[in-house]
Amino acid sequence: MKNTENTIIPEREIAQLSEVIKAMSHPLRYKIICLLGRGEMSMQNLVKAIDTSHSNASQHLALLQDSGLILVRKAASRVYYRIRDQRTLRLLEISHRVLA
């Protein structure tokens, strides 16, 4: 699709938004984002909370990090995750209101 005067959102922004929505579209990743909306969590606590393997959680967290939705902090031998931008939580809230 060409960028024309009729395009509401610039193509670059459409592509970015599409990637973010795609990253959040998996139920486990959606759950991770909801949990992180409560505050920073360690990998260990996330694995327990989402009831999956460390390996599976790592894959989903890497995708969320690559999409720019979460940030990672390492402290000694622990890894902590948090939401990068609080607007992500607003997007979840709005989607829940629309679809629930």
C-alpha positions as a Markdown table, in Angstrom:
| # | Residue | x | y | z |
|---|---|---|---|---|
| 1 | Met | 0.0 | 0.0 | 0.0 |
| 2 | Lys | 1.4 | 3.4 | -1.0 |
| 3 | Asn | 1.6 | 6.3 | 1.4 |
| 4 | Thr | -1.2 | 8.6 | 0.1 |
| 5 | Glu | -3.1 | 11.6 | 1.5 |
| 6 | Asn | -5.9 | 9.1 | 2.4 |
| 7 | Thr | -3.7 | 7.1 | 4.7 |
| 8 | Ile | -4.6 | 7.9 | 8.3 |
| 9 | Ile | -1.4 | 6.5 | 9.9 |
| 10 | Pro | 2.0 | 6.6 | 8.2 |
| 11 | Glu | 3.1 | 3.3 | 6.8 |
| 12 | Arg | 6.1 | 3.0 | 9.2 |
| 13 | Glu | 3.8 | 3.4 | 12.2 |
| 14 | Ile | 1.4 | 0.8 | 10.8 |
| 15 | Ala | 4.2 | -1.7 | 10.5 |
| 16 | Gln | 5.4 | -0.9 | 14.1 |
| 17 | Leu | 1.9 | -1.2 | 15.5 |
| 18 | Ser | 1.3 | -4.4 | 13.6 |
| 19 | Glu | 4.5 | -6.0 | 15.1 |
| 20 | Val | 3.5 | -4.9 | 18.6 |
| 21 | Ile | 0.0 | -6.3 | 18.3 |
| 22 | Lys | 1.3 | -9.5 | 16.8 |
| 23 | Ala | 3.7 | -9.9 | 19.7 |
| 24 | Met | 0.9 | -9.5 | 22.2 |
| 25 | Ser | -1.5 | -11.8 | 20.3 |
| 26 | His | -0.3 | -15.1 | 21.8 |
| 27 | Pro | -2.3 | -16.0 | 25.0 |
| 28 | Leu | 0.9 | -16.7 | 27.0 |
| 29 | Arg | 2.5 | -13.4 | 26.0 |
| 30 | Tyr | -0.7 | -11.5 | 26.7 |
| 31 | Lys | -0.7 | -13.1 | 30.2 |
| 32 | Ile | 3.0 | -12.1 | 30.7 |
| 33 | Ile | 2.2 | -8.5 | 29.8 |
| 34 | Cys | -0.7 | -8.5 | 32.2 |
| 35 | Leu | 1.5 | -9.9 | 35.0 |
| 36 | Leu | 4.2 | -7.4 | 34.3 |
| 37 | Gly | 1.6 | -4.6 | 34.4 |
| 38 | Arg | 1.6 | -5.2 | 38.2 |
| 39 | Gly | 5.3 | -4.6 | 38.4 |
| 40 | Glu | 8.7 | -6.0 | 37.7 |
| 41 | Met | 9.0 | -9.8 | 38.0 |
| 42 | Ser | 11.9 | -12.2 | 38.0 |
| 43 | Met | 12.1 | -15.0 | 35.5 |
| 44 | Gln | 11.6 | -17.5 | 38.2 |
| 45 | Asn | 8.4 | -15.9 | 39.4 |
| 46 | Leu | 7.1 | -15.4 | 35.9 |
| 47 | Val | 7.7 | -19.1 | 35.1 |
| 48 | Lys | 5.7 | -20.1 | 38.2 |
| 49 | Ala | 2.9 | -17.5 | 37.4 |
| 50 | Ile | 2.4 | -18.6 | 33.8 |
| 51 | Asp | 2.9 | -22.3 | 34.6 |
| 52 | Thr | 5.3 | -23.2 | 31.8 |
| 53 | Ser | 8.8 | -24.3 | 31.3 |
| 54 | His | 11.8 | -21.9 | 31.7 |
| 55 | Ser | 12.6 | -22.5 | 28.0 |
| 56 | Asn | 9.1 | -21.7 | 26.8 |
| 57 | Ala | 9.0 | -18.6 | 28.9 |
| 58 | Ser | 12.4 | -17.5 | 27.6 |
| 59 | Gln | 11.2 | -17.7 | 24.0 |
| 60 | His | 8.1 | -15.7 | 24.7 |
| 61 | Leu | 10.0 | -13.1 | 26.7 |
| 62 | Ala | 12.6 | -12.8 | 24.0 |
| 63 | Leu | 9.9 | -12.0 | 21.4 |
| 64 | Leu | 8.3 | -9.4 | 23.7 |
| 65 | Gln | 11.8 | -7.8 | 24.3 |
| 66 | Asp | 12.5 | -7.8 | 20.5 |
| 67 | Ser | 9.2 | -6.1 | 19.8 |
| 68 | Gly | 10.1 | -3.4 | 22.4 |
| 69 | Leu | 7.3 | -4.2 | 24.8 |
| 70 | Ile | 9.5 | -5.2 | 27.8 |
| 71 | Leu | 12.8 | -4.4 | 29.3 |
| 72 | Val | 15.3 | -6.8 | 31.0 |
| 73 | Arg | 17.4 | -6.1 | 34.0 |
| 74 | Lys | 20.1 | -8.5 | 35.3 |
| 75 | Ala | 21.1 | -8.5 | 39.0 |
| 76 | Ala | 23.6 | -11.1 | 40.0 |
| 77 | Ser | 22.3 | -14.4 | 38.7 |
| 78 | Arg | 18.7 | -13.2 | 38.4 |
| 79 | Val | 16.9 | -11.7 | 35.4 |
| 80 | Tyr | 14.0 | -9.3 | 35.9 |
| 81 | Tyr | 11.4 | -8.1 | 33.4 |
| 82 | Arg | 9.2 | -5.1 | 33.3 |
| 83 | Ile | 6.9 | -3.2 | 30.9 |
| 84 | Arg | 8.9 | -0.7 | 28.8 |
| 85 | Asp | 6.0 | 1.8 | 28.3 |
| 86 | Gln | 2.9 | 2.1 | 30.4 |
| 87 | Arg | 0.9 | 2.8 | 27.2 |
| 88 | Thr | 1.1 | -0.9 | 26.5 |
| 89 | Leu | -1.1 | -1.5 | 29.5 |
| 90 | Arg | -3.5 | 1.1 | 28.2 |
| 91 | Leu | -3.7 | -0.8 | 24.9 |
| 92 | Leu | -4.5 | -4.0 | 26.8 |
| 93 | Glu | -7.1 | -2.3 | 28.8 |
| 94 | Ile | -8.8 | -0.8 | 25.7 |
| 95 | Ser | -8.7 | -4.1 | 23.9 |
| 96 | His | -10.3 | -5.8 | 26.9 |
| 97 | Arg | -13.0 | -3.2 | 27.1 |
| 98 | Val | -13.8 | -3.5 | 23.4 |
| 99 | Leu | -13.8 | -7.3 | 23.3 |
| 100 | Ala | -15.0 | -8.3 | 26.7 |
